[in-house]
PDB file of C-alpha atoms in Angstrom:
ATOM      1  CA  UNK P   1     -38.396 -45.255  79.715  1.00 40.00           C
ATOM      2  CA  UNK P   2     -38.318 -48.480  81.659  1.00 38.00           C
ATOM      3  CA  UNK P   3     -34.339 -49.165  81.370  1.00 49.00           C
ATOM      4  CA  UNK P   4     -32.695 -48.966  84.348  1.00 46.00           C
ATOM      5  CA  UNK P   5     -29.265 -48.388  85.246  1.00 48.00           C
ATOM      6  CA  UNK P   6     -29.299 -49.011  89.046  1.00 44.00           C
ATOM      7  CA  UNK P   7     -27.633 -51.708  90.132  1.00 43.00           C
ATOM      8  CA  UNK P   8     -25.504 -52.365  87.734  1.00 50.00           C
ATOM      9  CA  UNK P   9     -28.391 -54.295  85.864  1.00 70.00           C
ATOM     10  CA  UNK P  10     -27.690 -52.261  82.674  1.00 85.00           C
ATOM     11  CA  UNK P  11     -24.254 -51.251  81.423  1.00 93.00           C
ATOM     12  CA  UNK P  12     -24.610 -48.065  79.693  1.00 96.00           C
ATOM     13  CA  UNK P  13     -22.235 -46.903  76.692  1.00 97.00           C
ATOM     14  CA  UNK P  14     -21.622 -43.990  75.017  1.00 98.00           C
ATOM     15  CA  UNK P  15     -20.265 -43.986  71.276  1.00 97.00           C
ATOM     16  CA  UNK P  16     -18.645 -40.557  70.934  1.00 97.00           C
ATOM     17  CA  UNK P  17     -18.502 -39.397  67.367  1.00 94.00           C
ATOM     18  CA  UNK P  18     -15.929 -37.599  65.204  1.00 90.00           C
ATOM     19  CA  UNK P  19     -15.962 -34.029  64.573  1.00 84.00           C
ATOM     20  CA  UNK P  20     -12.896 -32.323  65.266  1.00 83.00           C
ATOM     21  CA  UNK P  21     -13.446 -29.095  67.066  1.00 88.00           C
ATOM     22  CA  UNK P  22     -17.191 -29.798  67.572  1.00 91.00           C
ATOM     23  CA  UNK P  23     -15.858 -32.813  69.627  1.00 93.00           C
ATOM     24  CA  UNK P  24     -15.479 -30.712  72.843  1.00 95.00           C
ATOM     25  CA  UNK P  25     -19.698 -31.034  72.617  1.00 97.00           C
ATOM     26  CA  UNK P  26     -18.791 -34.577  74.329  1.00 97.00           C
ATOM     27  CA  UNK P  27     -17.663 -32.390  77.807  1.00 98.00           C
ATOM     28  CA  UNK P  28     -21.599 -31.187  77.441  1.00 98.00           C
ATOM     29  CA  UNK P  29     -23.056 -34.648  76.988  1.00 98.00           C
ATOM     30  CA  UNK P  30     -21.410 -36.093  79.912  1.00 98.00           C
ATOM     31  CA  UNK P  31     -21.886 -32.876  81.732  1.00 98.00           C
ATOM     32  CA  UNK P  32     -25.835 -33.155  81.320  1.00 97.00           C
ATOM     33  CA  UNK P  33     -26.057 -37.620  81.501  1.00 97.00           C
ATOM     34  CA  UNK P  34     -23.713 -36.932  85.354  1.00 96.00           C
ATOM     35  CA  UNK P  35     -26.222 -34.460  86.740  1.00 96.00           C
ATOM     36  CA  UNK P  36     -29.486 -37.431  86.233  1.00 95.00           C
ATOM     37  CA  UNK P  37     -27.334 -39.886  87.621  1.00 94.00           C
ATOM     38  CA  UNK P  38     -26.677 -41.697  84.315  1.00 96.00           C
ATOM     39  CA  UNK P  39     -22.731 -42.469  84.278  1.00 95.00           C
ATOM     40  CA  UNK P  40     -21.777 -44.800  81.381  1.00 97.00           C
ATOM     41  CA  UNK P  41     -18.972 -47.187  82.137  1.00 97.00           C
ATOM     42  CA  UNK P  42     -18.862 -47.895  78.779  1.00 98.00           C
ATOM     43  CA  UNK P  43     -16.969 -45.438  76.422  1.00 98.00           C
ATOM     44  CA  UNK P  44     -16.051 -45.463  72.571  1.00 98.00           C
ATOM     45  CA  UNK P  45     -15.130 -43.175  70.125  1.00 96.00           C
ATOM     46  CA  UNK P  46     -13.016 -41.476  67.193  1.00 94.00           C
ATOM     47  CA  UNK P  47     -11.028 -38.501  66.634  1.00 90.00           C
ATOM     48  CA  UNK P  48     -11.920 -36.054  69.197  1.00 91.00           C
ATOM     49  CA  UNK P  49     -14.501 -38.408  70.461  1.00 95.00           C
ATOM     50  CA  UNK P  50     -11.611 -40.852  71.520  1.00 96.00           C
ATOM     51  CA  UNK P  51     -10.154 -37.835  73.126  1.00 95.00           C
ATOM     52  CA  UNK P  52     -12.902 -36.581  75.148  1.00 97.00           C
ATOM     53  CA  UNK P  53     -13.676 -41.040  75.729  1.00 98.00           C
ATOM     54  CA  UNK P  54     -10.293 -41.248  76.833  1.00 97.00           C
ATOM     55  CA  UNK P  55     -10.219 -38.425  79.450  1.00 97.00           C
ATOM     56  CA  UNK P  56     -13.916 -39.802  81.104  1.00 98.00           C
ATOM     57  CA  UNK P  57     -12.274 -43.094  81.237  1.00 98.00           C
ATOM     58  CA  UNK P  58      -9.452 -42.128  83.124  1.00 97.00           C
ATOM     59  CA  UNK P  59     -11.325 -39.509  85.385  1.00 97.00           C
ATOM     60  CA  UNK P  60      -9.595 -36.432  83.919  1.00 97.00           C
ATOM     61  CA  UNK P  61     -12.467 -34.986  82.178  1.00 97.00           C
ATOM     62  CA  UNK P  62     -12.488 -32.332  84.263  1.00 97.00           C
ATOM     63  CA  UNK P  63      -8.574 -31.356  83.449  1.00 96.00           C
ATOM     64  CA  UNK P  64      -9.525 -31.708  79.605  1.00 96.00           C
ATOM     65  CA  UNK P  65     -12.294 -29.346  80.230  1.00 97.00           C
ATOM     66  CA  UNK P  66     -10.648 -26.576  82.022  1.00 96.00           C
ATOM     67  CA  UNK P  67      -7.389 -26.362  79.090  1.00 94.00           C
ATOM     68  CA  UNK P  68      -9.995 -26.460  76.377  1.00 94.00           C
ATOM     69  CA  UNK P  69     -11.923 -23.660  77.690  1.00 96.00           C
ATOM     70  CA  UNK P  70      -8.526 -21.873  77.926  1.00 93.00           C
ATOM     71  CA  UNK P  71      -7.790 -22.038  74.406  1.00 90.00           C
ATOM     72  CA  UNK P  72      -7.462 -18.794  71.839  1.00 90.00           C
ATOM     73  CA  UNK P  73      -7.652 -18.733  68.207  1.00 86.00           C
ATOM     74  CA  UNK P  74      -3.645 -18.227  68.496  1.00 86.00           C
ATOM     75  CA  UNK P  75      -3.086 -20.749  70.820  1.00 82.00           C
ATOM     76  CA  UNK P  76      -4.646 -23.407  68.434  1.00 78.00           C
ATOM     77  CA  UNK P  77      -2.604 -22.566  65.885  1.00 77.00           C
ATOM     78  CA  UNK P  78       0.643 -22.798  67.979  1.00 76.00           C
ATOM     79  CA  UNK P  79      -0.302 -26.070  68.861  1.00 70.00           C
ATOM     80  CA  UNK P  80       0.085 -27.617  64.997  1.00 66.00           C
ATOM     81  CA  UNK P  81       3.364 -28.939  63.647  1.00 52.00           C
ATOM     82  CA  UNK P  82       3.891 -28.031  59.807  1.00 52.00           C
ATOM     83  CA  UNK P  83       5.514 -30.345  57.445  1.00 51.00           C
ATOM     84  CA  UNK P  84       6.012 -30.906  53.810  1.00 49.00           C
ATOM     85  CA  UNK P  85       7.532 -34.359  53.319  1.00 52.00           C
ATOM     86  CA  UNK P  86       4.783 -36.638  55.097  1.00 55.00           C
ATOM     87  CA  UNK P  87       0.832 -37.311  54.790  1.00 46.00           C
ATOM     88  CA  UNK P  88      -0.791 -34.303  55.738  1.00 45.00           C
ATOM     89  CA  UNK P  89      -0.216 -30.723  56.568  1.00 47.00           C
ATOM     90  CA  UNK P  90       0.317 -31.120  60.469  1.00 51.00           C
ATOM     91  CA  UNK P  91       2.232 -33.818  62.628  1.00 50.00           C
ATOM     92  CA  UNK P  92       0.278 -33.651  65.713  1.00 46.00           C
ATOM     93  CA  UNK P  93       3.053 -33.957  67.733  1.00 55.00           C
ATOM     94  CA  UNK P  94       2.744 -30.920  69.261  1.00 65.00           C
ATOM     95  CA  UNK P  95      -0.547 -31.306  69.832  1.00 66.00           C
ATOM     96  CA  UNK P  96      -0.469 -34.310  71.431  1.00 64.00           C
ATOM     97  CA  UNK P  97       2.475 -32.956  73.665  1.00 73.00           C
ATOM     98  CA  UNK P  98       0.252 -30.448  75.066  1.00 81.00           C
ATOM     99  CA  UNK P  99      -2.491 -32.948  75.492  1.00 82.00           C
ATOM    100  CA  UNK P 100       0.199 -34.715  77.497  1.00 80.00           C
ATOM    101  CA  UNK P 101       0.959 -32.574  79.624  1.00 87.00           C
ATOM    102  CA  UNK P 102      -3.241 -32.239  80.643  1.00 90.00           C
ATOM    103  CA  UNK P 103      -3.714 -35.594  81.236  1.00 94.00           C
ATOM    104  CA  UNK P 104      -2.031 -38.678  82.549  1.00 94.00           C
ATOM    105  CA  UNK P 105      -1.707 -41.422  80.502  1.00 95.00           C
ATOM    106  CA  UNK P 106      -2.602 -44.718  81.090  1.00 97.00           C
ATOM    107  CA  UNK P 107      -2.721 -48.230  80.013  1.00 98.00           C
ATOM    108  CA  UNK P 108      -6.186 -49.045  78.578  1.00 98.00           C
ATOM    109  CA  UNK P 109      -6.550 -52.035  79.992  1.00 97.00           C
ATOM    110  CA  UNK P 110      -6.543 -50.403  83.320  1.00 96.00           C
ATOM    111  CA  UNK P 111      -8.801 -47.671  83.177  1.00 97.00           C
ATOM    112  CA  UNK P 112     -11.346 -47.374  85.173  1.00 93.00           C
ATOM    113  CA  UNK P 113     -13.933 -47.684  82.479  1.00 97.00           C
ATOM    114  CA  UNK P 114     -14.151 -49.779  79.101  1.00 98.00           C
ATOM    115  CA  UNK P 115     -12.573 -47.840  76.708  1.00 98.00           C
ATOM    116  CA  UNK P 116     -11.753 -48.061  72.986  1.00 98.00           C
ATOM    117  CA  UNK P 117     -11.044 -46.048  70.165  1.00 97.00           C
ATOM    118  CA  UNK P 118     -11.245 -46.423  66.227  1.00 96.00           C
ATOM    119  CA  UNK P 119      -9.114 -45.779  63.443  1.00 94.00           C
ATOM    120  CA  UNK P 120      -9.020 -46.770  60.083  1.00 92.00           C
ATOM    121  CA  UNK P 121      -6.027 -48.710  58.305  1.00 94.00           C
ATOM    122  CA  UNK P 122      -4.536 -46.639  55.843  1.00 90.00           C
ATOM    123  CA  UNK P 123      -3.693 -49.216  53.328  1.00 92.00           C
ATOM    124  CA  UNK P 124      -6.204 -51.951  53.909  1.00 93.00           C
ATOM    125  CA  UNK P 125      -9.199 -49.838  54.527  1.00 89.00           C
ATOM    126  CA  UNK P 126      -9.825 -51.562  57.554  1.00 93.00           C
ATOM    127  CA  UNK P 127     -11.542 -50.653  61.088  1.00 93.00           C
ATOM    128  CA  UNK P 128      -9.043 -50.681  63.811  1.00 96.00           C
ATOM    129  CA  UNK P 129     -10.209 -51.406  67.152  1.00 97.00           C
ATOM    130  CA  UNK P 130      -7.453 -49.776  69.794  1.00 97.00           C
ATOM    131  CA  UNK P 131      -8.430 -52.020  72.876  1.00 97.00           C
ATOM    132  CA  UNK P 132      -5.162 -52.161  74.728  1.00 96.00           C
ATOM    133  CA  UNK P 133      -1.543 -49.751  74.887  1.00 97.00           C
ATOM    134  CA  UNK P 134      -1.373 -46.552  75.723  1.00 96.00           C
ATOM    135  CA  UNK P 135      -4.213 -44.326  75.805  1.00 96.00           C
ATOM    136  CA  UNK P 136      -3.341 -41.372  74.569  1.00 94.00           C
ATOM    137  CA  UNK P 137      -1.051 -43.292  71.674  1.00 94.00           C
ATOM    138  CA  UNK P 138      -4.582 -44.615  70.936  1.00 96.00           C
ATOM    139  CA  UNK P 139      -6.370 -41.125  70.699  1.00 94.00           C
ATOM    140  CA  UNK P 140      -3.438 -39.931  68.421  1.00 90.00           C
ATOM    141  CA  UNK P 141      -4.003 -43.190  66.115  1.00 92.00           C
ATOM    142  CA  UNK P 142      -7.535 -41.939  65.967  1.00 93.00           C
ATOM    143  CA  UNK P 143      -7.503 -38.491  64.935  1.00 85.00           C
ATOM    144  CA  UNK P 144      -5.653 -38.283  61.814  1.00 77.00           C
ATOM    145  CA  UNK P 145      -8.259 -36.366  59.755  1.00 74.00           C
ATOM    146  CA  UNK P 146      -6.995 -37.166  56.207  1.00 68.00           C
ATOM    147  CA  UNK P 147      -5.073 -34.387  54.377  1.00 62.00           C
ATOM    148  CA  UNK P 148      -4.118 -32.433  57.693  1.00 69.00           C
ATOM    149  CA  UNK P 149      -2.861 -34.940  59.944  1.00 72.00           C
ATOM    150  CA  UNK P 150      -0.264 -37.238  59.082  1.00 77.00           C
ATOM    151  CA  UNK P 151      -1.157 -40.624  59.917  1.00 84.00           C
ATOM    152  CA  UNK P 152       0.234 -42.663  62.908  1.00 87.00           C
ATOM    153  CA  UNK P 153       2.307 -45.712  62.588  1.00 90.00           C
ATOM    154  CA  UNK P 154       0.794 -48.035  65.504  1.00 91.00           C
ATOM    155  CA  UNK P 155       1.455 -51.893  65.766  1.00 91.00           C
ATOM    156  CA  UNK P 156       2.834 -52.086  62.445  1.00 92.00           C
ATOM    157  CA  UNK P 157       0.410 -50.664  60.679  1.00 92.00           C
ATOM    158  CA  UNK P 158      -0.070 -46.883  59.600  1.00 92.00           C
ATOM    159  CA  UNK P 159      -3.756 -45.431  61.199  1.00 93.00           C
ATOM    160  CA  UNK P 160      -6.039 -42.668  59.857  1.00 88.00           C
ATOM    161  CA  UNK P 161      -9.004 -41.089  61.192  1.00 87.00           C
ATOM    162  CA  UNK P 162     -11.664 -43.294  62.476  1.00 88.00           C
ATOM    163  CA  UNK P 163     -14.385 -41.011  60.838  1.00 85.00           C
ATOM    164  CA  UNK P 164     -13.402 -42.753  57.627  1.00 87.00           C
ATOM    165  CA  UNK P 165     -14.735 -46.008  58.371  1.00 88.00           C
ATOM    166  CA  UNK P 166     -16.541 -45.631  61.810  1.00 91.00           C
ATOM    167  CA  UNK P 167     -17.600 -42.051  62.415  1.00 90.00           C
ATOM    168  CA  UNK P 168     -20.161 -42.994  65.343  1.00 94.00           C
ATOM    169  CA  UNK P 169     -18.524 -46.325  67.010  1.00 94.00           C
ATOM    170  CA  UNK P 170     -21.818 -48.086  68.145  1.00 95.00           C
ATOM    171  CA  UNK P 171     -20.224 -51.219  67.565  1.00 94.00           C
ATOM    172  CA  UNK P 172     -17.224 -51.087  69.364  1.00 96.00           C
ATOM    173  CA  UNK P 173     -19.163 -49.738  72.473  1.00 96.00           C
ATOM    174  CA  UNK P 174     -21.292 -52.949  72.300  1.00 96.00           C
ATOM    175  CA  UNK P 175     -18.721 -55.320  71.610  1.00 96.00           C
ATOM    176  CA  UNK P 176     -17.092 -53.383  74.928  1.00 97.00           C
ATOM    177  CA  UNK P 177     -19.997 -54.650  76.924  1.00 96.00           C
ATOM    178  CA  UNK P 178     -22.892 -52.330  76.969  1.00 96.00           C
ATOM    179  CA  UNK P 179     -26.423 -53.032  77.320  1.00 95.00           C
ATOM    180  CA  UNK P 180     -27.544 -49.327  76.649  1.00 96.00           C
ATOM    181  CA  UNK P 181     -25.580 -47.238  73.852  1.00 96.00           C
ATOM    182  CA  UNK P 182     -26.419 -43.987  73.464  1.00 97.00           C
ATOM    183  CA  UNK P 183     -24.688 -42.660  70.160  1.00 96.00           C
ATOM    184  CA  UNK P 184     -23.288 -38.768  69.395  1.00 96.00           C
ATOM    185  CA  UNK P 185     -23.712 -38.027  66.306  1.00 93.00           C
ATOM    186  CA  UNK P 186     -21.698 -34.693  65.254  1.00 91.00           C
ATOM    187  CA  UNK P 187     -22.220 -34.823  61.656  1.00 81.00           C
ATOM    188  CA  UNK P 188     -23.566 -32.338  59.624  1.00 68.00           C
ATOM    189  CA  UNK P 189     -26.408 -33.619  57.543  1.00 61.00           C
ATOM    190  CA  UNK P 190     -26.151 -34.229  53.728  1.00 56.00           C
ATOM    191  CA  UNK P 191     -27.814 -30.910  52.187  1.00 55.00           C
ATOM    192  CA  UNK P 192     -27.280 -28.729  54.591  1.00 50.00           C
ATOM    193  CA  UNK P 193     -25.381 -25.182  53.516  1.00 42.00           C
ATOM    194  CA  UNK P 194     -21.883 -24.224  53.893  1.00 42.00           C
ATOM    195  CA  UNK P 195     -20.697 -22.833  57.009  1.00 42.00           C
ATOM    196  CA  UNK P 196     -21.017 -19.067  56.412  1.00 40.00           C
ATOM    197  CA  UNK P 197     -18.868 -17.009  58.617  1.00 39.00           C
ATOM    198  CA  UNK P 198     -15.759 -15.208  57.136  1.00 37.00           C
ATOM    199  CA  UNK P 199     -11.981 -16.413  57.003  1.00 39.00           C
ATOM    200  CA  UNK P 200     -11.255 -13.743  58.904  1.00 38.00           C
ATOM    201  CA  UNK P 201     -13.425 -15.287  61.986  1.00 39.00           C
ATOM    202  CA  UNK P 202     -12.261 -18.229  61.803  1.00 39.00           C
ATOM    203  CA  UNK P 203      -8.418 -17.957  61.269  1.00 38.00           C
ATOM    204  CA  UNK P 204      -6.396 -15.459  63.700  1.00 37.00           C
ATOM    205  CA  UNK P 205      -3.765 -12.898  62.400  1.00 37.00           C
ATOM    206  CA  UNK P 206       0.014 -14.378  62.606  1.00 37.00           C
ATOM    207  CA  UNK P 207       1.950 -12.018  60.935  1.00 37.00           C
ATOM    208  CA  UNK P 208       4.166 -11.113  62.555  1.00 36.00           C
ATOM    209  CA  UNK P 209       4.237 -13.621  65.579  1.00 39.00           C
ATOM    210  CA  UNK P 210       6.930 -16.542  66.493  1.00 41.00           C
ATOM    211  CA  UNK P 211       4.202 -18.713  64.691  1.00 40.00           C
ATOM    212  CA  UNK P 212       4.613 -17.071  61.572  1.00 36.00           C
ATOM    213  CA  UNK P 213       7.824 -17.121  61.573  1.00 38.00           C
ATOM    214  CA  UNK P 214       8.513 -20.552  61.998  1.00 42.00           C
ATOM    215  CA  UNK P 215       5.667 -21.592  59.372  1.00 39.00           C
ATOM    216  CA  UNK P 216       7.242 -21.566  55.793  1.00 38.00           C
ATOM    217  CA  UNK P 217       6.569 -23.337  52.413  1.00 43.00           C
ATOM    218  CA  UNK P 218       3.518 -25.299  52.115  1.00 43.00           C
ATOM    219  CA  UNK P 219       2.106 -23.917  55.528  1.00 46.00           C
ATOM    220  CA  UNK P 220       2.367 -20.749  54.501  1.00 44.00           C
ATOM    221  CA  UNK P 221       0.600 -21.054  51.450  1.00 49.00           C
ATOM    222  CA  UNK P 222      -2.132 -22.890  52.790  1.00 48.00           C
ATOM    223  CA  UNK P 223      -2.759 -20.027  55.477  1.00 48.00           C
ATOM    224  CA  UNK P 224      -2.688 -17.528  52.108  1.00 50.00           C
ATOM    225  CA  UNK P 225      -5.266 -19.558  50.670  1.00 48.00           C
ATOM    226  CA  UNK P 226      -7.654 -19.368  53.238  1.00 47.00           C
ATOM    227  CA  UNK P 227      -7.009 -15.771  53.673  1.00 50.00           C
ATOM    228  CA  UNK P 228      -6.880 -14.853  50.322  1.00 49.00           C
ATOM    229  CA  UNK P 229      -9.844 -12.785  48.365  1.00 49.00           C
ATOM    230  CA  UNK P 230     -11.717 -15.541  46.119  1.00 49.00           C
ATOM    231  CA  UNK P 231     -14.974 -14.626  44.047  1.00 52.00           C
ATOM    232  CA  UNK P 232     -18.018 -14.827  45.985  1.00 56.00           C
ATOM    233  CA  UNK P 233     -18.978 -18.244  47.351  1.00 66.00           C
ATOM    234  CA  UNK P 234     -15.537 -19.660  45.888  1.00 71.00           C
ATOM    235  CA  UNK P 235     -14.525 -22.900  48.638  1.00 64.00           C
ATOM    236  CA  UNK P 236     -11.216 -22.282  50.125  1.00 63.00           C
ATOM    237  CA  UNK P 237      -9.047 -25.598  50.081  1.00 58.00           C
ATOM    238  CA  UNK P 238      -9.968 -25.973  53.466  1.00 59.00           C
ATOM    239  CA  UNK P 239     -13.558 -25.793  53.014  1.00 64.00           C
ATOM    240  CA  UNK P 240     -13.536 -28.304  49.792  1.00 65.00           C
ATOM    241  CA  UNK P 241     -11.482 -31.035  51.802  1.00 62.00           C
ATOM    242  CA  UNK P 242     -13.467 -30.587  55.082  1.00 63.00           C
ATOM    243  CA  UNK P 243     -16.599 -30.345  53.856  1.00 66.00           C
ATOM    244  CA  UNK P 244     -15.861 -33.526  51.525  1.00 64.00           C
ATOM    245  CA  UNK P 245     -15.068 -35.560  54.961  1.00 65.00           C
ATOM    246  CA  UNK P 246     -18.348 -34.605  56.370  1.00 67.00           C
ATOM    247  CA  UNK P 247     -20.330 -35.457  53.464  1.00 66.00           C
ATOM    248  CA  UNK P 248     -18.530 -38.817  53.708  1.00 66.00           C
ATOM    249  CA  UNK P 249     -18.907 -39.370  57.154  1.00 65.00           C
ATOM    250  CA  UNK P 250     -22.245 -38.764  57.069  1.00 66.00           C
ATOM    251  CA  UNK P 251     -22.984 -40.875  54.117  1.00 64.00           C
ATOM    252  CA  UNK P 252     -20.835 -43.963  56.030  1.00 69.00           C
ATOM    253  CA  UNK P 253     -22.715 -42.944  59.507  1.00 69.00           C
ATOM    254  CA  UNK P 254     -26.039 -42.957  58.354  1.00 66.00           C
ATOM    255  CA  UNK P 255     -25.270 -46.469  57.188  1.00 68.00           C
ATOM    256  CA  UNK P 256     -23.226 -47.734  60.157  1.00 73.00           C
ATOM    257  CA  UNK P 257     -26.765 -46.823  62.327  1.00 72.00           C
ATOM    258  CA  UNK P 258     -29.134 -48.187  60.167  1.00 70.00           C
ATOM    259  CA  UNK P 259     -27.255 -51.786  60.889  1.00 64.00           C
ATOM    260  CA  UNK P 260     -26.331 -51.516  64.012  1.00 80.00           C
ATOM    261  CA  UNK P 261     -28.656 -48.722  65.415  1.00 89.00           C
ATOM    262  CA  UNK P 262     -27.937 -47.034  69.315  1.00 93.00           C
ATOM    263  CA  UNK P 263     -30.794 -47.523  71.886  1.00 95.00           C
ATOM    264  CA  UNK P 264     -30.799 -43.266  71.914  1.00 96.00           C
ATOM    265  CA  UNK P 265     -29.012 -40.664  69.181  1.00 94.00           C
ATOM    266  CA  UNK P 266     -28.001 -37.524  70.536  1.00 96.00           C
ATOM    267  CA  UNK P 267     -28.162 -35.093  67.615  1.00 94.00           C
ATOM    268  CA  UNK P 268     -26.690 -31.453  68.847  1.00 94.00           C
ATOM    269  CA  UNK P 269     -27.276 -28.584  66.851  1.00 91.00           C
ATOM    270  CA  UNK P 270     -23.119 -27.375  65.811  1.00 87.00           C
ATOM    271  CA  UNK P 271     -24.204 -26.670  62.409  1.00 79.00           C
ATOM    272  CA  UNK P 272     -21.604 -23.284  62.183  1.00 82.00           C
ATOM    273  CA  UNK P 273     -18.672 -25.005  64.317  1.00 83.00           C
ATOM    274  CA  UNK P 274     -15.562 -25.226  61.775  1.00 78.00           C
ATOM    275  CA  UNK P 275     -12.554 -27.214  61.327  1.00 73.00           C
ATOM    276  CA  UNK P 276     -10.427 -25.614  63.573  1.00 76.00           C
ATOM    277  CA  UNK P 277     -12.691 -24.011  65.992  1.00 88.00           C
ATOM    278  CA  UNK P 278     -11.276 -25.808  68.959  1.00 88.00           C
ATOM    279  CA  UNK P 279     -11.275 -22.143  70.945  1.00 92.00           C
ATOM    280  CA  UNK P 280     -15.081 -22.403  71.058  1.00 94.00           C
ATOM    281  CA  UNK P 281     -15.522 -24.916  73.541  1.00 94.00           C
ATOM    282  CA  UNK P 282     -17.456 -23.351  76.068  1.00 96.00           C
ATOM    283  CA  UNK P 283     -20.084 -22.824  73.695  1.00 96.00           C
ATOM    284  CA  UNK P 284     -19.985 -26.413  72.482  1.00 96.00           C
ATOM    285  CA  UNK P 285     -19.779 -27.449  75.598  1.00 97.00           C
ATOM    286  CA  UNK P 286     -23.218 -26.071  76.150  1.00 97.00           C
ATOM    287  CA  UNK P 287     -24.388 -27.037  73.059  1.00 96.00           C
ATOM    288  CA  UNK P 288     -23.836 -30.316  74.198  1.00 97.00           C
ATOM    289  CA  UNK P 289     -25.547 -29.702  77.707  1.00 97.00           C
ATOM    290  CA  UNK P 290     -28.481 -28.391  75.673  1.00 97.00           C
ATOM    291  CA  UNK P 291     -28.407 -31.484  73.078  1.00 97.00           C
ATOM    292  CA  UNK P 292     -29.045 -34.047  76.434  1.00 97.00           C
ATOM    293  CA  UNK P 293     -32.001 -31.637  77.752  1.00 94.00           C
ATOM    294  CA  UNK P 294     -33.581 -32.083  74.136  1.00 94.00           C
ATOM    295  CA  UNK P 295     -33.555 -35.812  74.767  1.00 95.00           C
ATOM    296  CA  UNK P 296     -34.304 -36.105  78.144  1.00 93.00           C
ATOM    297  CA  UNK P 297     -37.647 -38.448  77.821  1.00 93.00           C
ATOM    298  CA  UNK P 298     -35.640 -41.022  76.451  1.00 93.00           C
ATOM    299  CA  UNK P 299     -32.754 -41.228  78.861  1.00 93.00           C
ATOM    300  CA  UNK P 300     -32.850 -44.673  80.558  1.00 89.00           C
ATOM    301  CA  UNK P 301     -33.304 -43.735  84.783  1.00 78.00           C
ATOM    302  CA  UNK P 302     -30.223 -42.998  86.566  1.00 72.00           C
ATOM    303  CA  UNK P 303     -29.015 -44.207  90.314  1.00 55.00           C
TER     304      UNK P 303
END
């Protein structure tokens, strides 16, 4: 390809997309675009993709990446705040403590990168375009995945996921000022089957444990659910809600590209990550890696 990004002639941007755990593919992408020179100044993106964004932005990818590769199936779990009374089964608040305490935050405005995340309004239906504040008070109005976040109250208004309306933010990455975007798409296509690994691989044993303990009520039962025996190929709650949001998301996305398509899609292959399989980042980290060496003819040149 003839683009060119010495010199500064081309601002590249990268729209991360939403995905939850399969977000830490991002680390991958950025991973594989550093190592042929190709550093976007230029960053968008929602849910996890406004995490992994934020922390390139600010130059603490490299913190991000060494606590996610850290992480157990128990330590994921400690990390969520149940509740009964608001809009979802987890706060976040813990979560985003944690994250807190990996990275520095930062107004956006000064970072040394464009930045921006999206969210969606909860009551208007709108796209929100978080352009300014405090970055990591912008990656937690991002990421509230509908029925197990609870949304964020940010500048008056309250914020959900921006997978709802936005799941691959090639727009806000132009309107940021890039010349180049290269979109990553995490969605799981329309059609394709149902994650097939068993509960029991995907959700760790708390009885017993501090974590069990604490989690009571509607928490608990949700666990039981997943856990539970069910006929064969019965959805658990989890599966039915998450699987809805991907069908949805990539129903919106497919849209959002066809009118305002990326110079290059990065497509990586996560087709048996999960909701909550944030302990698997090294291997969706190198997914991701992979994903970029599967595109590699189409990169523009880097300097």
């Amino acid at each position: 390809m003839a683009t060119s990004v010495r010199g500064g002639r081309v601002k590249v941007g990268l729209a991360l997309g939403s995905g939850s755990a399969r977000g830490w593919t991002h680390i991958g992408v950025l991973r594989a675009l550093d190592e042929r020179g190709i550093r976007p100044t230029v960053v968008s993106g929602a849910s996890t993709g406004s995490l992994v964004a934020a922390s390139y932005a600010s130059r603490q990818l490299d913190q991000l990446e060494k606590w996610a590769r850290t992480l157990s199936k128990i330590d994921v779990w400690r990390l969520l705040d149940a509740t009964l009374k608001r809009g979802g089964v987890m706060r976040g608040n813990r979560l985003m403590r944690v994250v807190g305490e990996q990275l520095d935050d930062h107004a956006i405005e000064k970072l040394d990168y464009n930045f921006g995340a999206v969210a969606a309004d909860l009551h208007t239906g709108r796209e929100v375009w978080i352009q300014r504040g405090s970055m990591l008070e912008a990656v937690r109005a991002s990421s509230g995945l509908p029925g197990l976040f609870t949304p964020t109250y940010h500048e008056g208004r309250w914020l959900i996921d921006g997978g709802v309306v936005n799941p691959v933010p090639v727009t806000l990455c132009r309107a940021l000022g890039a010349d180049f975007v290269i979109a990553v798409n995490l969605n799981k296509p329309i059609g394709a089957r149902l994650e097939e690994s068993s509960d029991e691989d995907n959700v760790p044993s708390v009885e017993g444990t501090e974590l069990f303990a604490r989690w009571t009520g509607l928490l608990e039962n949700f666990v039981s659910s997943i856990r539970s025996e069910r006929e064969v190929n019965e959805p658990s709650m989890i599966e039915v809600m998450y699987t809805s949001i991907t069908i949805m998301q990539d129903q919106i996305t497919r849209s959002r590209l066809v009118g305002d398509p990326p110079d290059l899609v990065i497509r990586p292959k996560l087709g048996d990550f999960h909701l909550m399989d944030f302990h698997r980042a090294a291997e969706a980290i190198d997914i991701g890696y992979a994903a970029v060496e599967q595109v590699a003819a189409q990169l523009p040149a880097g300097g």
